[in-house]
Tab-separated table of C-alpha atoms in Angstrom:
chain	number	residue	atom	x	y	z
A	1	MET	CA	-8.031	-12.277	-30.438
A	2	ARG	CA	-11.153	-10.156	-30.402
A	3	SER	CA	-11.601	-10.807	-34.116
A	4	GLU	CA	-12.165	-14.509	-33.434
A	5	GLU	CA	-15.785	-13.483	-32.878
A	6	VAL	CA	-16.149	-13.032	-36.636
A	7	LYS	CA	-13.789	-15.620	-38.074
A	8	LEU	CA	-13.406	-18.701	-35.846
A	9	GLY	CA	-15.413	-21.910	-35.720
A	10	SER	CA	-18.032	-23.699	-37.813
A	11	THR	CA	-20.704	-21.120	-37.021
A	12	ARG	CA	-18.620	-18.459	-38.715
A	13	ALA	CA	-18.430	-20.161	-42.125
A	14	ALA	CA	-20.670	-17.517	-43.709
A	15	HIS	CA	-18.594	-14.776	-42.127
A	16	ARG	CA	-15.425	-16.239	-43.621
A	17	SER	CA	-17.128	-16.493	-47.004
A	18	LEU	CA	-17.695	-12.751	-46.918
A	19	PHE	CA	-14.023	-12.184	-46.160
A	20	TYR	CA	-13.049	-14.472	-49.035
A	21	ALA	CA	-15.351	-12.449	-51.307
A	22	MET	CA	-13.070	-9.476	-50.681
A	23	GLY	CA	-9.933	-11.451	-51.514
A	24	TYR	CA	-8.769	-12.208	-47.986
A	25	THR	CA	-7.161	-15.632	-47.567
A	26	GLU	CA	-7.225	-18.230	-44.822
A	27	GLU	CA	-3.740	-17.044	-43.904
A	28	ASP	CA	-4.976	-13.447	-43.605
A	29	LEU	CA	-7.730	-14.503	-41.224
A	30	LYS	CA	-5.311	-16.293	-38.924
A	31	LYS	CA	-3.663	-12.948	-38.182
A	32	PRO	CA	-5.001	-10.047	-36.084
A	33	LEU	CA	-7.409	-7.824	-38.008
A	34	ILE	CA	-6.289	-4.195	-37.772
A	35	GLY	CA	-8.631	-1.426	-38.870
A	36	VAL	CA	-6.939	1.370	-40.807
A	37	VAL	CA	-9.161	4.430	-40.496
A	38	ASN	CA	-8.385	6.651	-43.479
A	39	ALA	CA	-9.924	10.136	-43.563
A	40	GLN	CA	-8.631	10.852	-47.077
A	41	ASN	CA	-10.819	13.108	-49.206
A	42	GLU	CA	-10.616	15.769	-51.901
A	43	ILE	CA	-12.034	18.715	-49.927
A	44	ILE	CA	-9.409	19.188	-47.157
A	45	PRO	CA	-5.800	20.081	-48.095
A	46	GLY	CA	-4.576	18.179	-45.059
A	47	HIS	CA	-6.399	15.046	-46.185
A	48	MET	CA	-5.868	14.934	-49.940
A	49	HIS	CA	-2.723	12.784	-49.584
A	50	LEU	CA	-3.784	10.460	-46.765
A	51	ASP	CA	-4.102	7.541	-49.177
A	52	GLN	CA	-0.284	7.515	-49.262
A	53	ILE	CA	-0.155	7.486	-45.463
A	54	ALA	CA	-2.677	4.632	-45.338
A	55	LYS	CA	-0.668	2.627	-47.870
A	56	ALA	CA	2.455	3.002	-45.730
A	57	VAL	CA	0.554	2.064	-42.562
A	58	LYS	CA	-0.679	-1.125	-44.219
A	59	HIS	CA	2.883	-2.019	-45.233
A	60	GLY	CA	3.886	-1.635	-41.575
A	61	ILE	CA	1.029	-3.799	-40.311
A	62	LEU	CA	1.791	-6.523	-42.858
A	63	ALA	CA	5.493	-6.427	-41.985
A	64	ALA	CA	4.673	-6.939	-38.304
A	65	GLY	CA	2.283	-9.837	-38.872
A	66	GLY	CA	-1.171	-8.286	-39.018
A	67	THR	CA	-3.927	-8.044	-41.612
A	68	PRO	CA	-4.795	-4.396	-42.393
A	69	ILE	CA	-8.399	-3.558	-43.280
A	70	GLU	CA	-9.019	0.002	-44.463
A	71	PHE	CA	-12.246	1.929	-43.953
A	72	PRO	CA	-13.081	5.646	-44.266
A	73	ALA	CA	-13.911	8.548	-41.980
A	74	ILE	CA	-15.487	11.848	-42.986
A	75	GLY	CA	-13.951	15.285	-42.579
A	76	ILE	CA	-14.826	18.949	-43.034
A	77	CYS	CA	-12.348	21.732	-43.836
A	78	ASP	CA	-12.841	24.436	-41.198
A	79	GLY	CA	-11.312	27.034	-43.510
A	80	ILE	CA	-13.687	26.382	-46.401
A	81	ALA	CA	-16.636	26.018	-44.014
A	82	MET	CA	-15.811	29.348	-42.344
A	83	GLY	CA	-17.872	32.510	-42.635
A	84	HIS	CA	-21.160	31.030	-43.846
A	85	ASN	CA	-23.822	28.523	-42.833
A	86	GLY	CA	-21.322	25.672	-43.236
A	87	MET	CA	-19.582	26.633	-39.988
A	88	LYS	CA	-22.431	25.001	-38.049
A	89	TYR	CA	-21.127	21.580	-39.047
A	90	PRO	CA	-17.415	21.046	-38.229
A	91	LEU	CA	-17.720	20.670	-34.437
A	92	ALA	CA	-20.751	18.416	-34.798
A	93	SER	CA	-18.783	16.341	-37.307
A	94	ARG	CA	-16.317	15.443	-34.550
A	95	GLU	CA	-19.017	13.257	-32.987
A	96	LEU	CA	-19.874	11.725	-36.369
A	97	VAL	CA	-16.226	10.758	-36.804
A	98	ALA	CA	-16.071	9.160	-33.354
A	99	ASP	CA	-19.433	7.412	-33.640
A	100	SER	CA	-18.766	5.986	-37.103
A	101	ILE	CA	-15.381	4.569	-36.080
A	102	GLU	CA	-16.962	3.011	-33.006
A	103	ALA	CA	-19.690	1.434	-35.147
A	104	VAL	CA	-17.333	-0.040	-37.750
A	105	ALA	CA	-14.695	-1.230	-35.270
A	106	ASN	CA	-17.191	-2.933	-32.984
A	107	GLY	CA	-19.394	-4.188	-35.814
A	108	HIS	CA	-16.444	-6.108	-37.275
A	109	ALA	CA	-14.589	-6.936	-34.054
A	110	PHE	CA	-11.256	-5.424	-35.063
A	111	ASP	CA	-8.319	-6.302	-32.835
A	112	GLY	CA	-6.691	-2.872	-33.142
A	113	LEU	CA	-6.769	0.408	-35.043
A	114	VAL	CA	-4.430	2.785	-36.814
A	115	LEU	CA	-6.184	6.144	-37.079
A	116	ILE	CA	-5.200	8.520	-39.898
A	117	PRO	CA	-6.565	12.063	-39.457
A	118	ASN	CA	-4.924	15.422	-40.000
A	119	CYS	CA	-7.222	18.398	-39.573
A	120	ASP	CA	-9.235	20.251	-37.012
A	121	LYS	CA	-12.149	18.130	-35.780
A	122	ILE	CA	-10.989	14.829	-37.247
A	123	VAL	CA	-7.982	14.437	-34.934
A	124	PRO	CA	-9.965	14.795	-31.684
A	125	GLY	CA	-12.809	12.747	-33.158
A	126	MET	CA	-10.408	9.859	-33.677
A	127	LEU	CA	-8.900	10.265	-30.196
A	128	ILE	CA	-12.401	10.145	-28.727
A	129	ALA	CA	-13.113	6.965	-30.689
A	130	ALA	CA	-9.870	5.364	-29.524
A	131	ALA	CA	-10.643	6.142	-25.890
A	132	ARG	CA	-14.215	4.901	-26.193
A	133	LEU	CA	-13.327	1.638	-27.931
A	134	ASN	CA	-10.251	1.031	-25.761
A	135	ILE	CA	-8.649	-1.464	-28.122
A	136	PRO	CA	-4.956	-1.111	-29.060
A	137	ALA	CA	-4.711	1.979	-31.253
A	138	ILE	CA	-2.270	4.555	-32.580
A	139	ILE	CA	-2.621	7.867	-34.434
A	140	VAL	CA	-0.535	8.904	-37.434
A	141	SER	CA	-1.473	12.192	-39.062
A	142	GLY	CA	-0.776	13.554	-42.533
A	143	GLY	CA	1.570	16.292	-41.327
A	144	PRO	CA	1.693	20.081	-41.651
A	145	MET	CA	1.650	22.126	-44.858
A	146	LEU	CA	4.810	23.800	-46.101
A	147	SER	CA	5.286	27.569	-45.988
A	148	ILE	CA	6.945	29.516	-48.813
A	149	ASN	CA	8.876	32.747	-48.755
A	150	TYR	CA	7.198	35.563	-50.661
A	151	LYS	CA	8.667	39.071	-50.376
A	152	ASP	CA	10.939	38.019	-47.494
A	153	LYS	CA	8.106	36.652	-45.352
A	154	TYR	CA	6.986	33.074	-44.848
A	155	ARG	CA	3.325	32.881	-45.749
A	156	ASP	CA	0.482	30.787	-44.338
A	157	LEU	CA	-3.318	30.720	-44.232
A	158	ASN	CA	-3.337	33.828	-42.040
A	159	THR	CA	-1.705	35.610	-44.996
A	160	ALA	CA	-4.847	35.118	-47.058
A	161	PHE	CA	-7.154	36.257	-44.251
A	162	GLU	CA	-5.027	39.342	-43.641
A	163	ALA	CA	-4.818	40.082	-47.361
A	164	VAL	CA	-8.613	40.356	-47.530
A	165	GLY	CA	-8.519	43.074	-44.878
A	166	ALA	CA	-5.603	44.846	-46.535
A	167	PHE	CA	-7.454	44.857	-49.865
A	168	LYS	CA	-10.654	46.169	-48.293
A	169	ALA	CA	-8.644	48.918	-46.597
A	170	GLY	CA	-7.026	49.880	-49.904
A	171	ASN	CA	-3.518	48.908	-48.777
A	172	ILE	CA	-2.978	46.397	-51.601
A	173	ASP	CA	-4.460	46.103	-55.070
A	174	GLU	CA	-6.314	43.149	-56.590
A	175	ALA	CA	-3.177	41.815	-58.303
A	176	GLU	CA	-1.312	41.624	-54.984
A	177	LEU	CA	-4.336	39.965	-53.347
A	178	LEU	CA	-4.149	37.285	-56.036
A	179	ARG	CA	-0.410	36.802	-55.512
A	180	LEU	CA	-0.860	36.467	-51.745
A	181	GLU	CA	-3.721	33.963	-51.978
A	182	ASN	CA	-1.579	31.869	-54.315
A	183	ALA	CA	1.352	31.974	-51.872
A	184	ALA	CA	-0.625	31.246	-48.697
A	185	CYS	CA	-1.181	27.478	-48.995
A	186	PRO	CA	1.529	25.966	-51.223
A	187	SER	CA	1.155	22.232	-50.540
A	188	CYS	CA	-0.942	19.470	-49.050
A	189	GLY	CA	-0.992	19.212	-45.263
A	190	SER	CA	-2.629	20.829	-42.270
A	191	CYS	CA	-2.601	24.631	-42.604
A	192	SER	CA	0.662	26.256	-41.504
A	193	GLY	CA	0.220	27.829	-38.096
A	194	MET	CA	-0.647	26.635	-34.610
A	195	PHE	CA	-4.295	26.194	-35.471
A	196	THR	CA	-6.369	23.306	-34.129
A	197	ALA	CA	-4.945	20.674	-36.487
A	198	ASN	CA	-1.267	21.234	-35.748
A	199	SER	CA	-2.049	21.769	-32.067
A	200	MET	CA	-3.885	18.467	-31.738
A	201	ASN	CA	-1.315	16.588	-33.821
A	202	CYS	CA	1.398	17.775	-31.426
A	203	LEU	CA	-0.756	16.925	-28.421
A	204	CYS	CA	-1.280	13.401	-29.803
A	205	GLU	CA	2.429	12.895	-29.165
A	206	VAL	CA	2.196	14.292	-25.631
A	207	LEU	CA	-0.832	12.121	-24.872
A	208	GLY	CA	1.217	9.114	-25.965
A	209	MET	CA	-1.105	8.184	-28.827
A	210	ALA	CA	1.321	9.020	-31.654
A	211	LEU	CA	4.990	8.459	-32.402
A	212	PRO	CA	7.512	11.331	-32.097
A	213	GLY	CA	7.357	13.576	-35.161
A	214	ASN	CA	3.624	13.143	-35.679
A	215	GLY	CA	2.980	16.843	-35.149
A	216	THR	CA	6.008	18.275	-36.907
A	217	ILE	CA	7.223	16.247	-39.918
A	218	PRO	CA	5.963	18.148	-42.996
A	219	ALA	CA	3.302	16.451	-45.100
A	220	VAL	CA	5.488	16.263	-48.208
A	221	TYR	CA	8.552	14.724	-46.540
A	222	SER	CA	9.352	11.064	-47.135
A	223	GLU	CA	10.052	10.872	-43.404
A	224	ARG	CA	6.260	11.111	-42.966
A	225	ILE	CA	5.835	7.890	-44.994
A	226	ARG	CA	8.431	6.154	-42.846
A	227	LEU	CA	6.630	7.346	-39.715
A	228	ALA	CA	3.404	5.823	-41.049
A	229	LYS	CA	5.113	2.475	-41.624
A	230	HIS	CA	6.441	2.515	-38.077
A	231	ALA	CA	2.971	3.347	-36.748
A	232	GLY	CA	1.657	0.248	-38.532
A	233	MET	CA	4.372	-1.830	-36.893
A	234	LYS	CA	3.827	-0.230	-33.487
A	235	VAL	CA	0.116	-1.099	-33.314
A	236	MET	CA	1.088	-4.770	-33.511
A	237	GLU	CA	3.389	-4.272	-30.514
A	238	LEU	CA	0.565	-2.557	-28.628
A	239	LEU	CA	-1.675	-5.509	-29.422
A	240	GLU	CA	0.920	-8.056	-28.327
A	241	LYS	CA	1.430	-6.240	-25.020
A	242	ASN	CA	-2.301	-5.460	-24.651
A	243	ILE	CA	-1.612	-1.746	-24.187
A	244	ARG	CA	-4.838	0.186	-24.698
A	245	PRO	CA	-5.699	3.886	-25.096
A	246	ARG	CA	-6.990	4.263	-21.548
A	247	ASP	CA	-3.690	2.858	-20.280
A	248	ILE	CA	-1.972	5.664	-22.189
A	249	MET	CA	-4.390	8.621	-21.973
A	250	THR	CA	-4.437	8.864	-18.195
A	251	LYS	CA	-5.354	11.925	-16.165
A	252	GLU	CA	-1.645	12.717	-15.878
A	253	ALA	CA	-1.184	12.485	-19.645
A	254	ILE	CA	-4.124	14.797	-20.299
A	255	LEU	CA	-2.860	17.384	-17.809
A	256	ASN	CA	0.606	17.069	-19.363
A	257	ALA	CA	-0.948	17.740	-22.771
A	258	LEU	CA	-2.575	20.866	-21.368
A	259	THR	CA	0.819	21.930	-20.017
A	260	VAL	CA	2.480	21.535	-23.418
A	261	ASP	CA	-0.511	23.364	-24.902
A	262	MET	CA	0.392	26.388	-22.765
A	263	ALA	CA	4.102	26.140	-23.557
A	264	LEU	CA	3.547	26.069	-27.327
A	265	GLY	CA	0.649	28.520	-27.450
A	266	CYS	CA	-1.701	25.995	-29.022
A	267	SER	CA	-5.147	26.731	-30.390
A	268	THR	CA	-7.780	27.661	-27.818
A	269	ASN	CA	-9.894	24.930	-29.437
A	270	SER	CA	-7.888	22.413	-27.425
A	271	MET	CA	-10.188	23.499	-24.573
A	272	LEU	CA	-13.065	22.058	-26.582
A	273	HIS	CA	-11.305	18.798	-27.347
A	274	LEU	CA	-9.232	17.829	-24.285
A	275	PRO	CA	-12.331	17.811	-22.008
A	276	ALA	CA	-14.175	15.605	-24.531
A	277	ILE	CA	-11.272	13.154	-24.641
A	278	ALA	CA	-11.028	13.241	-20.844
A	279	HIS	CA	-14.736	12.418	-20.589
A	280	GLU	CA	-14.201	9.253	-22.643
A	281	VAL	CA	-11.450	8.025	-20.318
A	282	GLY	CA	-13.543	8.765	-17.216
A	283	MET	CA	-11.674	11.873	-16.057
A	284	ASP	CA	-13.474	14.862	-14.560
A	285	PHE	CA	-11.934	17.740	-16.478
A	286	GLU	CA	-12.443	21.194	-15.022
A	287	ILE	CA	-11.944	24.248	-17.220
A	288	ASP	CA	-10.159	25.846	-14.260
A	289	PHE	CA	-7.320	23.357	-14.773
A	290	ALA	CA	-6.153	25.666	-17.560
A	291	ASN	CA	-5.761	28.606	-15.192
A	292	GLY	CA	-3.649	26.692	-12.682
A	293	ILE	CA	-1.418	25.176	-15.356
A	294	SER	CA	-0.982	28.439	-17.265
A	295	GLU	CA	0.062	30.240	-14.085
A	296	LYS	CA	3.087	27.960	-13.699
A	297	THR	CA	3.855	27.173	-17.353
A	298	PRO	CA	5.749	29.731	-19.452
A	299	ASN	CA	4.722	30.266	-23.058
A	300	LEU	CA	8.019	29.199	-24.594
A	301	CYS	CA	7.286	29.992	-28.228
A	302	HIS	CA	4.679	31.058	-30.756
A	303	LEU	CA	4.631	28.623	-33.673
């Protein structure tokens, strides 16, 4: 095990003492050490509930014979950062996410990782980290936000953006603006719509880095908790079989993800993130790939 670097032999007595200080036992240290990267925070709707996902992941790891060790990752809400000086930071934060995971995972010699993102730049940041580290890893996101029916239409974040324009144009009054902004985002989860978060969470499945349902099970469904438990179990299987991210995220997988991107009408931001992921796995990604794939791939639906 890679983690033997920090826990095995007489020269690691001090290291083990530090583990014991945190409540880990000798039995815990005999098992693989699995990092659980939890991007939970109280500023992104898609991340406010990730502590529940992390808890389920840890149950899965324990059930499959590993020792889960949780550590955090940052995140920025693109929606709240939009339209002011704050918008300079989300894309740059993708690299901070990747770099910090790399630092913690290598600094502590984790044997594997379960990565828990949900929103725009955090998902690709974690995929970049997984590819760069190339230790057994799996993604499980927090799931998409619900949509509610208001005046015979299902509402989402676009509703709020459009309501601003309608109010400015005099088409709705201030009371209706308030009703629409209250209807737009009714629950935790990544914002309803095929924005970057839901696009990348679907593409995680296509890349092979997440279990089926990662992109589509709503955030508030108990099925999402069960998925997280299975992800915790699955990382132990990946470790046992020594299956690593670069074995999974091949050139073919990345081009397949771009194909599904075209079929689902995913966010154009995938053209920022897929090349960055490809770079980490050593693939030369040409922007022109999108033209060739889109010419032969029908847009099957708008989500």
